[in-house]
């Protein structure tokens, strides 16, 4: 079944309405979901993928939600995004919880990158 990407994006943003300042932006044939300039979710091929990190990936693994894989120059790249749990696609309270988990992972990653950049500039 083909999913209208515009209708899918509208549905996802509606489910995330309880989170402030969330927006979608087209990128590389998919759409990124952003908050405060940080991408914390990705919509591709009719699936919503949420950002994960060391603190959160186990919860996704327990649910058997595999990493999103991108092909680049005949090479597979495993990303830190995993499919959104099904219940979050049906209920905004569940989406708020899962989107917050993804948002917090994006914030932690951004903080690590910023700290690393400051260290390189100082050293």
PDB file of C-alpha atoms in Angstrom:
ATOM      1  CA  UNK A   1       0.000   0.000   0.000  1.00  0.00           C
ATOM      2  CA  UNK A   2       1.440   3.358  -1.016  1.00  0.00           C
ATOM      3  CA  UNK A   3       1.305   6.053   1.634  1.00  0.00           C
ATOM      4  CA  UNK A   4       0.945   9.717   0.680  1.00  0.00           C
ATOM      5  CA  UNK A   5       4.048  11.224   2.304  1.00  0.00           C
ATOM      6  CA  UNK A   6       2.318  14.566   2.880  1.00  0.00           C
ATOM      7  CA  UNK A   7      -0.640  12.919   4.646  1.00  0.00           C
ATOM      8  CA  UNK A   8       1.762  10.718   6.632  1.00  0.00           C
ATOM      9  CA  UNK A   9       3.790  13.760   7.737  1.00  0.00           C
ATOM     10  CA  UNK A  10       0.592  15.562   8.760  1.00  0.00           C
ATOM     11  CA  UNK A  11      -0.475  12.523  10.796  1.00  0.00           C
ATOM     12  CA  UNK A  12       2.912  12.282  12.551  1.00  0.00           C
ATOM     13  CA  UNK A  13       2.992  16.009  13.344  1.00  0.00           C
ATOM     14  CA  UNK A  14      -0.562  15.800  14.682  1.00  0.00           C
ATOM     15  CA  UNK A  15       0.474  12.945  16.985  1.00  0.00           C
ATOM     16  CA  UNK A  16       3.409  15.082  18.173  1.00  0.00           C
ATOM     17  CA  UNK A  17       1.269  18.173  18.802  1.00  0.00           C
ATOM     18  CA  UNK A  18       1.968  18.094  22.557  1.00  0.00           C
ATOM     19  CA  UNK A  19       5.670  18.739  21.894  1.00  0.00           C
ATOM     20  CA  UNK A  20       6.522  22.398  21.245  1.00  0.00           C
ATOM     21  CA  UNK A  21       8.142  23.659  18.049  1.00  0.00           C
ATOM     22  CA  UNK A  22       8.143  20.419  16.055  1.00  0.00           C
ATOM     23  CA  UNK A  23       8.394  20.708  12.279  1.00  0.00           C
ATOM     24  CA  UNK A  24       9.083  18.523   9.261  1.00  0.00           C
ATOM     25  CA  UNK A  25      11.552  19.304   6.481  1.00  0.00           C
ATOM     26  CA  UNK A  26      12.222  17.442   3.248  1.00  0.00           C
ATOM     27  CA  UNK A  27      15.710  16.056   2.873  1.00  0.00           C
ATOM     28  CA  UNK A  28      17.336  13.426   0.655  1.00  0.00           C
ATOM     29  CA  UNK A  29      14.062  11.857  -0.490  1.00  0.00           C
ATOM     30  CA  UNK A  30      12.756  11.625   3.073  1.00  0.00           C
ATOM     31  CA  UNK A  31      11.603  14.066   5.728  1.00  0.00           C
ATOM     32  CA  UNK A  32      13.338  14.981   8.950  1.00  0.00           C
ATOM     33  CA  UNK A  33      11.414  15.888  12.089  1.00  0.00           C
ATOM     34  CA  UNK A  34      13.081  18.746  13.954  1.00  0.00           C
ATOM     35  CA  UNK A  35      12.774  20.552  17.255  1.00  0.00           C
ATOM     36  CA  UNK A  36      14.974  23.507  18.171  1.00  0.00           C
ATOM     37  CA  UNK A  37      17.142  22.813  15.139  1.00  0.00           C
ATOM     38  CA  UNK A  38      17.840  19.180  16.051  1.00  0.00           C
ATOM     39  CA  UNK A  39      16.581  16.268  13.997  1.00  0.00           C
ATOM     40  CA  UNK A  40      15.114  13.599  16.267  1.00  0.00           C
ATOM     41  CA  UNK A  41      12.994  11.606  13.840  1.00  0.00           C
ATOM     42  CA  UNK A  42      12.994  10.626  10.186  1.00  0.00           C
ATOM     43  CA  UNK A  43      10.117   9.695   7.897  1.00  0.00           C
ATOM     44  CA  UNK A  44      11.084   7.455   4.983  1.00  0.00           C
ATOM     45  CA  UNK A  45       9.099   5.037   2.844  1.00  0.00           C
ATOM     46  CA  UNK A  46       5.978   5.379   5.010  1.00  0.00           C
ATOM     47  CA  UNK A  47       7.787   4.633   8.264  1.00  0.00           C
ATOM     48  CA  UNK A  48       8.648   6.912  11.164  1.00  0.00           C
ATOM     49  CA  UNK A  49      12.103   6.311  12.626  1.00  0.00           C
ATOM     50  CA  UNK A  50      13.150   7.742  15.996  1.00  0.00           C
ATOM     51  CA  UNK A  51      16.633   8.780  17.121  1.00  0.00           C
ATOM     52  CA  UNK A  52      18.334   6.416  19.566  1.00  0.00           C
ATOM     53  CA  UNK A  53      21.579   6.365  21.520  1.00  0.00           C
ATOM     54  CA  UNK A  54      23.347   4.110  24.029  1.00  0.00           C
ATOM     55  CA  UNK A  55      20.783   4.993  26.688  1.00  0.00           C
ATOM     56  CA  UNK A  56      17.725   4.179  24.586  1.00  0.00           C
ATOM     57  CA  UNK A  57      18.589   1.597  21.935  1.00  0.00           C
ATOM     58  CA  UNK A  58      18.026  -1.391  24.259  1.00  0.00           C
ATOM     59  CA  UNK A  59      14.359  -0.476  24.608  1.00  0.00           C
ATOM     60  CA  UNK A  60      14.011  -0.558  20.820  1.00  0.00           C
ATOM     61  CA  UNK A  61      15.976  -3.810  20.569  1.00  0.00           C
ATOM     62  CA  UNK A  62      13.668  -5.441  23.145  1.00  0.00           C
ATOM     63  CA  UNK A  63      10.782  -4.596  20.812  1.00  0.00           C
ATOM     64  CA  UNK A  64      12.671  -6.049  17.839  1.00  0.00           C
ATOM     65  CA  UNK A  65      12.859  -2.665  16.082  1.00  0.00           C
ATOM     66  CA  UNK A  66      15.987  -2.760  13.873  1.00  0.00           C
ATOM     67  CA  UNK A  67      18.192   0.171  12.907  1.00  0.00           C
ATOM     68  CA  UNK A  68      17.366   2.089   9.734  1.00  0.00           C
ATOM     69  CA  UNK A  69      19.985   1.195   7.097  1.00  0.00           C
ATOM     70  CA  UNK A  70      20.972   3.504   4.250  1.00  0.00           C
ATOM     71  CA  UNK A  71      22.846   2.395   1.135  1.00  0.00           C
ATOM     72  CA  UNK A  72      25.706   4.686   0.164  1.00  0.00           C
ATOM     73  CA  UNK A  73      28.023   3.807  -2.715  1.00  0.00           C
ATOM     74  CA  UNK A  74      27.319   0.072  -2.516  1.00  0.00           C
ATOM     75  CA  UNK A  75      27.844   0.145   1.253  1.00  0.00           C
ATOM     76  CA  UNK A  76      25.330  -0.260   4.061  1.00  0.00           C
ATOM     77  CA  UNK A  77      25.354   2.441   6.715  1.00  0.00           C
ATOM     78  CA  UNK A  78      23.576   1.584   9.958  1.00  0.00           C
ATOM     79  CA  UNK A  79      21.974   4.683  11.447  1.00  0.00           C
ATOM     80  CA  UNK A  80      20.951   5.566  14.988  1.00  0.00           C
ATOM     81  CA  UNK A  81      17.283   5.684  13.950  1.00  0.00           C
ATOM     82  CA  UNK A  82      14.835   2.857  14.644  1.00  0.00           C
ATOM     83  CA  UNK A  83      11.160   2.361  13.739  1.00  0.00           C
ATOM     84  CA  UNK A  84       8.657   4.028  16.010  1.00  0.00           C
ATOM     85  CA  UNK A  85       6.678   1.542  18.124  1.00  0.00           C
ATOM     86  CA  UNK A  86       3.252   0.840  16.627  1.00  0.00           C
ATOM     87  CA  UNK A  87       1.265   2.100  19.626  1.00  0.00           C
ATOM     88  CA  UNK A  88       2.803   5.553  19.200  1.00  0.00           C
ATOM     89  CA  UNK A  89       1.432   5.759  15.669  1.00  0.00           C
ATOM     90  CA  UNK A  90      -2.067   5.312  17.054  1.00  0.00           C
ATOM     91  CA  UNK A  91      -2.169   7.415  20.219  1.00  0.00           C
ATOM     92  CA  UNK A  92      -0.738  10.890  20.831  1.00  0.00           C
ATOM     93  CA  UNK A  93       0.116  10.214  24.485  1.00  0.00           C
ATOM     94  CA  UNK A  94       2.266   7.256  23.420  1.00  0.00           C
ATOM     95  CA  UNK A  95       3.824   9.343  20.631  1.00  0.00           C
ATOM     96  CA  UNK A  96       4.650  12.111  23.101  1.00  0.00           C
ATOM     97  CA  UNK A  97       6.537   9.618  25.265  1.00  0.00           C
ATOM     98  CA  UNK A  98       8.472   8.037  22.377  1.00  0.00           C
ATOM     99  CA  UNK A  99       9.172  11.342  20.617  1.00  0.00           C
ATOM    100  CA  UNK A 100      10.515  12.711  23.910  1.00  0.00           C
ATOM    101  CA  UNK A 101      12.837   9.698  24.204  1.00  0.00           C
ATOM    102  CA  UNK A 102      14.101  10.421  20.674  1.00  0.00           C
ATOM    103  CA  UNK A 103      14.401  14.164  21.336  1.00  0.00           C
ATOM    104  CA  UNK A 104      16.464  13.531  24.467  1.00  0.00           C
ATOM    105  CA  UNK A 105      18.777  11.193  22.507  1.00  0.00           C
ATOM    106  CA  UNK A 106      19.261  13.942  19.896  1.00  0.00           C
ATOM    107  CA  UNK A 107      20.049  16.483  22.625  1.00  0.00           C
ATOM    108  CA  UNK A 108      22.613  14.149  24.229  1.00  0.00           C
ATOM    109  CA  UNK A 109      24.283  13.577  20.847  1.00  0.00           C
ATOM    110  CA  UNK A 110      24.378  17.316  20.165  1.00  0.00           C
ATOM    111  CA  UNK A 111      25.919  17.963  23.579  1.00  0.00           C
ATOM    112  CA  UNK A 112      28.613  15.334  22.899  1.00  0.00           C
ATOM    113  CA  UNK A 113      29.384  16.864  19.491  1.00  0.00           C
ATOM    114  CA  UNK A 114      29.554  20.372  20.982  1.00  0.00           C
ATOM    115  CA  UNK A 115      31.878  19.246  23.781  1.00  0.00           C
ATOM    116  CA  UNK A 116      34.131  17.465  21.272  1.00  0.00           C
ATOM    117  CA  UNK A 117      34.222  20.547  19.043  1.00  0.00           C
ATOM    118  CA  UNK A 118      35.110  22.809  21.993  1.00  0.00           C
ATOM    119  CA  UNK A 119      37.872  20.390  23.003  1.00  0.00           C
ATOM    120  CA  UNK A 120      39.344  20.390  19.463  1.00  0.00           C
ATOM    121  CA  UNK A 121      39.223  24.198  19.311  1.00  0.00           C
ATOM    122  CA  UNK A 122      40.911  24.550  22.710  1.00  0.00           C
ATOM    123  CA  UNK A 123      43.567  21.958  22.066  1.00  0.00           C
TER     124      UNK A 123
END
